[in-house]
XYZ file of C-alpha atoms in Angstrom:
333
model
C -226.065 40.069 -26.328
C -226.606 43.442 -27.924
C -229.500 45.559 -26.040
C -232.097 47.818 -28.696
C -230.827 50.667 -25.594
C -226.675 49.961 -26.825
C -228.057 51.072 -30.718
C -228.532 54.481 -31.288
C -230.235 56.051 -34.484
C -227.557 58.367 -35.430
C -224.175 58.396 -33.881
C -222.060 61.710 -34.975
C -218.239 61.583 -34.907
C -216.973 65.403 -33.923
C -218.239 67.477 -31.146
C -217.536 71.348 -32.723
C -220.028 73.385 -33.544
C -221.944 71.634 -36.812
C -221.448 67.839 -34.581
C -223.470 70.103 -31.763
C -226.134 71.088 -33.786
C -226.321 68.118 -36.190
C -227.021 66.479 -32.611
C -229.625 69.021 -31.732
C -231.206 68.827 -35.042
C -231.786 64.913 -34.496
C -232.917 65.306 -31.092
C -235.622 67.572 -32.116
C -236.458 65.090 -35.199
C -237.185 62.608 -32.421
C -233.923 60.129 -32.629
C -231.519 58.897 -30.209
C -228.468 60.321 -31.079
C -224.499 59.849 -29.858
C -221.692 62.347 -29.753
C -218.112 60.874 -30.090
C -215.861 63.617 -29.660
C -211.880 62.947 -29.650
C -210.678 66.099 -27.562
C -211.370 66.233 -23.252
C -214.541 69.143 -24.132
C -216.951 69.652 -26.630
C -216.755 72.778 -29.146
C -214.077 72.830 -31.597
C -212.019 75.110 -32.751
C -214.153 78.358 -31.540
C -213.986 77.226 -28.048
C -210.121 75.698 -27.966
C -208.385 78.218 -30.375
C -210.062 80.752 -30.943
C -212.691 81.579 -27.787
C -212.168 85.036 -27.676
C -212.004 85.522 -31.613
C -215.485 86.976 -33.029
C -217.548 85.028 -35.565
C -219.073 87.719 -37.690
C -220.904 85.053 -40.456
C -223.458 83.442 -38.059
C -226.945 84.048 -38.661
C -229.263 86.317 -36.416
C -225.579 87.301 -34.418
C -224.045 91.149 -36.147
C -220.800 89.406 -33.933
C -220.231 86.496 -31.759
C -217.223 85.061 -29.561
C -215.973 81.646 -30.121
C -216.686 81.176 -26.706
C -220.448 82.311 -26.837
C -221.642 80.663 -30.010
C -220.350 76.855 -28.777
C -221.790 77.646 -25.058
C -224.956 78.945 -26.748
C -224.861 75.674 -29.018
C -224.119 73.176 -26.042
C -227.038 75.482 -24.345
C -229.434 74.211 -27.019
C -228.767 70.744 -26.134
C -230.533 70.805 -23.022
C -233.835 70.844 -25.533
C -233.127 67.208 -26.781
C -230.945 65.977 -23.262
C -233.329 62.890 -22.798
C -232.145 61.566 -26.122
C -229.040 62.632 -26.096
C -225.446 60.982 -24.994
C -222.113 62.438 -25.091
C -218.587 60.425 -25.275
C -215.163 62.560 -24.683
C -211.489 61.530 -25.390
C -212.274 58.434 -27.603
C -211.236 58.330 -31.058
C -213.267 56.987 -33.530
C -210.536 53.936 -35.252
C -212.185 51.920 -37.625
C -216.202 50.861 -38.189
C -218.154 48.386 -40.105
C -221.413 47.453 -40.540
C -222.665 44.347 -39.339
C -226.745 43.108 -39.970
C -227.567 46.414 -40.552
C -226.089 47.876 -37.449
C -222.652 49.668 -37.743
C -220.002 48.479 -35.548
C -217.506 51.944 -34.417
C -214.588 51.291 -32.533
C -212.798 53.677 -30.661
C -209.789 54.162 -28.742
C -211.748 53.117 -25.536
C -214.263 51.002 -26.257
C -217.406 49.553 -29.021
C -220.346 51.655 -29.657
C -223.256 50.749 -32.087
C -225.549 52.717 -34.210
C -227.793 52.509 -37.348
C -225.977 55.049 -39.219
C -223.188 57.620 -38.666
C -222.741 61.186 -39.349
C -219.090 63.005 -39.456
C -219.131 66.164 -38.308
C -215.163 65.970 -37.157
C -213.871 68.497 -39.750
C -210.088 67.874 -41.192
C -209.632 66.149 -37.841
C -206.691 66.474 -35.501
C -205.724 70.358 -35.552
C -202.330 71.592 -34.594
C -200.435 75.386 -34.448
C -197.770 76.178 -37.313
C -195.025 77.419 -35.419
C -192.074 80.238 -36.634
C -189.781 77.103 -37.186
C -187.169 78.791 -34.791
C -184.668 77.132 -32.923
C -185.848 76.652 -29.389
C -189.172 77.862 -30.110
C -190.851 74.986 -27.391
C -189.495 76.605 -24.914
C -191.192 79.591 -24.396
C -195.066 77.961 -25.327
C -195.686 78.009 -22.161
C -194.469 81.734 -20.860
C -195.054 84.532 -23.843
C -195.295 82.443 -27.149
C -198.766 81.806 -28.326
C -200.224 80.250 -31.389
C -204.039 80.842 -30.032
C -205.756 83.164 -27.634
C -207.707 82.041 -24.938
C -208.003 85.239 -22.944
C -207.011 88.842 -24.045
C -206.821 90.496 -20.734
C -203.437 88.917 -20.536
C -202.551 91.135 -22.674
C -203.695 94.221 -21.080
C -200.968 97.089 -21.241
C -198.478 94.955 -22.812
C -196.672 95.630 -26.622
C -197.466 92.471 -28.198
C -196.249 91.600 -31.684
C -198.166 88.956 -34.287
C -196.475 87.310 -36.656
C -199.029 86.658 -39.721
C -201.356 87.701 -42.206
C -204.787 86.122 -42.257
C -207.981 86.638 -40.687
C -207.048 85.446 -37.012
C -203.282 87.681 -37.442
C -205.902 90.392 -38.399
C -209.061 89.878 -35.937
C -206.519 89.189 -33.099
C -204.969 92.782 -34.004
C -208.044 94.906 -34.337
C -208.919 92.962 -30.877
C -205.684 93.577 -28.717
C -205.657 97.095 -30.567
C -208.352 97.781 -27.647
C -206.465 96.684 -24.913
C -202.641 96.421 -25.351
C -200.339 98.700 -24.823
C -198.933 98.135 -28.429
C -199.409 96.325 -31.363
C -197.491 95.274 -34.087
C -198.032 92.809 -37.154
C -195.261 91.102 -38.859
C -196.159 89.587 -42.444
C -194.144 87.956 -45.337
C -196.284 89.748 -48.166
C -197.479 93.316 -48.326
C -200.720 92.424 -49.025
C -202.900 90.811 -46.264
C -204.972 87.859 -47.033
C -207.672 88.436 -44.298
C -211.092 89.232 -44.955
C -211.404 92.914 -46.994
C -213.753 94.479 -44.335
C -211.036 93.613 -41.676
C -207.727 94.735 -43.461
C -209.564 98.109 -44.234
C -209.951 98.395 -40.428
C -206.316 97.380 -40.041
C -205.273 99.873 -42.197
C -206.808 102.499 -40.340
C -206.124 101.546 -37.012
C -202.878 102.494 -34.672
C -201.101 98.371 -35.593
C -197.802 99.068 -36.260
C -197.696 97.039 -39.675
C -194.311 95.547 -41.233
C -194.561 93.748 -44.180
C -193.081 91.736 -46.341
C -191.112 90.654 -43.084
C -189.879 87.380 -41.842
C -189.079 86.269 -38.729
C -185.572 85.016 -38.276
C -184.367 84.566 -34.334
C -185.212 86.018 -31.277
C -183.533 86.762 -27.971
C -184.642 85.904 -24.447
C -183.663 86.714 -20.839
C -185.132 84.538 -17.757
C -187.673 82.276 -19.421
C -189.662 84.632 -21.957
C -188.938 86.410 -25.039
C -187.700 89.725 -25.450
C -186.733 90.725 -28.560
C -187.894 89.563 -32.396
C -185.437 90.081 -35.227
C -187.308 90.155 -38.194
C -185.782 90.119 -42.242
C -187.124 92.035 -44.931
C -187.862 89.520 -47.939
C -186.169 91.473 -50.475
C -183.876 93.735 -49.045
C -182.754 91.565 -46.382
C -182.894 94.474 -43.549
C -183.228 93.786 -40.464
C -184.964 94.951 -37.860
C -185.222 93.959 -34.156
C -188.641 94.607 -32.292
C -188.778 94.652 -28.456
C -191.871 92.827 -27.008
C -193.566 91.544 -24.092
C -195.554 88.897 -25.844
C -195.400 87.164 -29.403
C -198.523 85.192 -30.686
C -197.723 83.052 -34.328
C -200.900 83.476 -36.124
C -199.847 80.791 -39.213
C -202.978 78.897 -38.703
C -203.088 75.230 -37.915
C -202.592 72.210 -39.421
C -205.212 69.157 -39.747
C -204.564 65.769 -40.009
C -206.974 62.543 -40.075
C -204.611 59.646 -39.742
C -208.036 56.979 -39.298
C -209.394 58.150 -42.110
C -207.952 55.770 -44.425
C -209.259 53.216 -41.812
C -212.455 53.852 -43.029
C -214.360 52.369 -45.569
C -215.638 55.546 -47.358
C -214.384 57.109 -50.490
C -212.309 60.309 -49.146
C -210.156 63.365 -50.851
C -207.070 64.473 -48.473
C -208.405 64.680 -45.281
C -212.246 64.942 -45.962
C -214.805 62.500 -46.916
C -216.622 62.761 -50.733
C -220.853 62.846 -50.246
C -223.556 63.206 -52.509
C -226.117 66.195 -52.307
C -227.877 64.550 -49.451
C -224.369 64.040 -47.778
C -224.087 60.650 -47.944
C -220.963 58.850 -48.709
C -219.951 56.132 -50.947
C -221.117 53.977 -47.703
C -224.285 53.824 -47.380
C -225.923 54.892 -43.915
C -222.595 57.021 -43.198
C -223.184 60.619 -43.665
C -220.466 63.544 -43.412
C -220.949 67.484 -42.658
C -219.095 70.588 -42.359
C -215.375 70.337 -42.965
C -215.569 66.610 -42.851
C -217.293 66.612 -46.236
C -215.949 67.577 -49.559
C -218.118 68.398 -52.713
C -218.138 70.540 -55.761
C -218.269 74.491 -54.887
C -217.690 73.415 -51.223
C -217.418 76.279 -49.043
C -215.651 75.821 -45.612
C -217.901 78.437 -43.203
C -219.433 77.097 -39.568
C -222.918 78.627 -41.501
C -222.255 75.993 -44.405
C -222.074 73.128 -42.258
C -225.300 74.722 -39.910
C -227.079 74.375 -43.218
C -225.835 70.618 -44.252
C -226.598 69.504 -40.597
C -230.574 68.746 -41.324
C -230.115 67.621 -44.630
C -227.836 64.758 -43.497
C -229.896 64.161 -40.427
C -233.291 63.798 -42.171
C -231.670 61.710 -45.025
C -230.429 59.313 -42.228
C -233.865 58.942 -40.305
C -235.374 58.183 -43.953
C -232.827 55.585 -43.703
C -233.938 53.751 -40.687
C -237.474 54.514 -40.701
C -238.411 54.680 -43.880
C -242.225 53.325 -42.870
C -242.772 56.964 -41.264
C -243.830 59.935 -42.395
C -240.947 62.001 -42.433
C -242.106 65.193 -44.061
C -240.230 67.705 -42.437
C -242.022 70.042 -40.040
C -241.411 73.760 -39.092
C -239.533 73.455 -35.034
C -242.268 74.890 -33.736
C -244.248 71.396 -34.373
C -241.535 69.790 -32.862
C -240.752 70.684 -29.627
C -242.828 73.001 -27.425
C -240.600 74.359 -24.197
């Protein structure tokens, strides 16, 4: 038989940066809360892909590191620990609700909870790669699709292939640092962020655009050599390197979702203004929810977080008083 303790007030499904503070936010409302999180460590995207990459649209923070803002996030945990549990490689499967309580099974095992929040963005995430012929090959020596350090690239001529904000940020970054830089795009115009590309554009990056990549050449184990194709023209030009990082972005995919009994568009979930979905007592945040004039920023989702998480405890305790208080009223350490 089924313990109150096994029951949690708010379970949240995704352990980036909004399921982090959507958990904090419901500790400090005074709720026992659950984090499922799919991957082996909490944080997302900043702290798998992009740790070194700075955030420059976080509140209070002129520039952050992927890195920083999640340990800073996991950090503010500690507040709410006492109400607070944290599940790692399970995948949430399927749920229903059963006498009020939702059932959520995962790859591991049953958990139970009075409502559920998303917070798992598009879901699984994974690198799009140059689509060259032995490509796997040389993941693990000198082809990278993320960063996790750049002092490996200290004094070494490293070309990116791409033209968004990470082909950009990663540039101006390595800039620094590397011995030479050069960035390979299919268009001549940049689609990064207009405050970056004027900073490209001024900088020493070696810039070739609108270029393609079309084989490379290697000698024991790495790459050494990048032939690239002008679009148009169909020159072609061979660049010698020491490392090559595809910046393409990444792919998401949420194979359960259509396991779940919630009205969904591609690989989000549609909510109301309070977040809620067509399910009642399930909730979704950040990129996990869709809605009109939707915008996809970490700050977004920071903002939906509370929202969700106050509708929710109206949900369950709807006897209380739940006006919302300032933090300060809240907790006291």
């Amino acid at each position: 038989m089924r313990s109150k303790e096994d029951v949690y007030d708010i379970t949240i499904v995704g352990g980036g940066p909004v399921g982090l503070f959507t958990a904090f936010y419901a500790g400090l409302r005074g709720v026992r809360v659950k984090i499922i999180e799919s991957l082996s460590e909490l944080g997302g995207q900043p702290a798998i892909l992009y740790p070194e990459k700075k955030i420059f649209d976080i509140p209070a923070y002129p520039s952050i590191l992927g890195k920083d803002l999640v340990s800073n996030l996991i950090k503010q945990l500690d507040l709410v620990s006492d109400k607070l549990t944290i599940c790692l490689k399970e995948e949430v499967q399927t749920f229903k609700k059963i006498n009020d309580i939702f059932v959520i099974n995962t790859s591991k095992t049953i958990h139970h909870s009075k409502t559920i929040i998303f917070a798992c963005g598009n879901g699984a995430f994974s690198p799009r790669k140059l689509g060259l012929e032995k490509e796997e090959e040389f993941e693990q020596t000198n082809l990278y699709y993320h960063i996790k350090s750049l002092e490996k690239f200290k004094n070494r001529n490293v070309i990116i292939c791409g033209g968004g904000d990470s082909a950009v940020d990663w540039a101006l970054e390595l800039e620094k640092i590397a011995k030479s830089v050069t960035l390979v795009h299919r268009r001549k115009e940049f689609r990064a962020h207009e405050h970056s590309v004027s900073l490209l554009k001024k900088s020493s990056v070696r810039l070739l655009t609108p270029f393609i990549p079309v084989s490379f050449a290697a000698n024991n184990g790495v790459i050494t050599q990048l032939t690239i194709q002008e679009v148009k023209d169909k020159q072609v030009t061979t660049l010698f390197l020491d490392d090559l990082i595809v910046s393409y972005g990444f792919t998401n995919s949420n194979k359960n979702l259509k396991n779940w009994p919630v009205d969904s568009q591609r690989t989000s979930i549609k909510v109301s203004s309070s977040f809620e979905s067509s399910h009642k007592g399930v909730f979704a945040v950040g990129d996990a929810a869709i809605y009109d004039c939707k915008l996809s920023l970490i700050a977004t989702g920071f903002g939906e977080a509370p929202i969700a998480v106050n509708e929710a405890i109206k949900l369950i305790y709807p006897e209380r008083d739940n006006r919302v208080v300032h933090s300060t009223s809240l907790i006291n350490k």
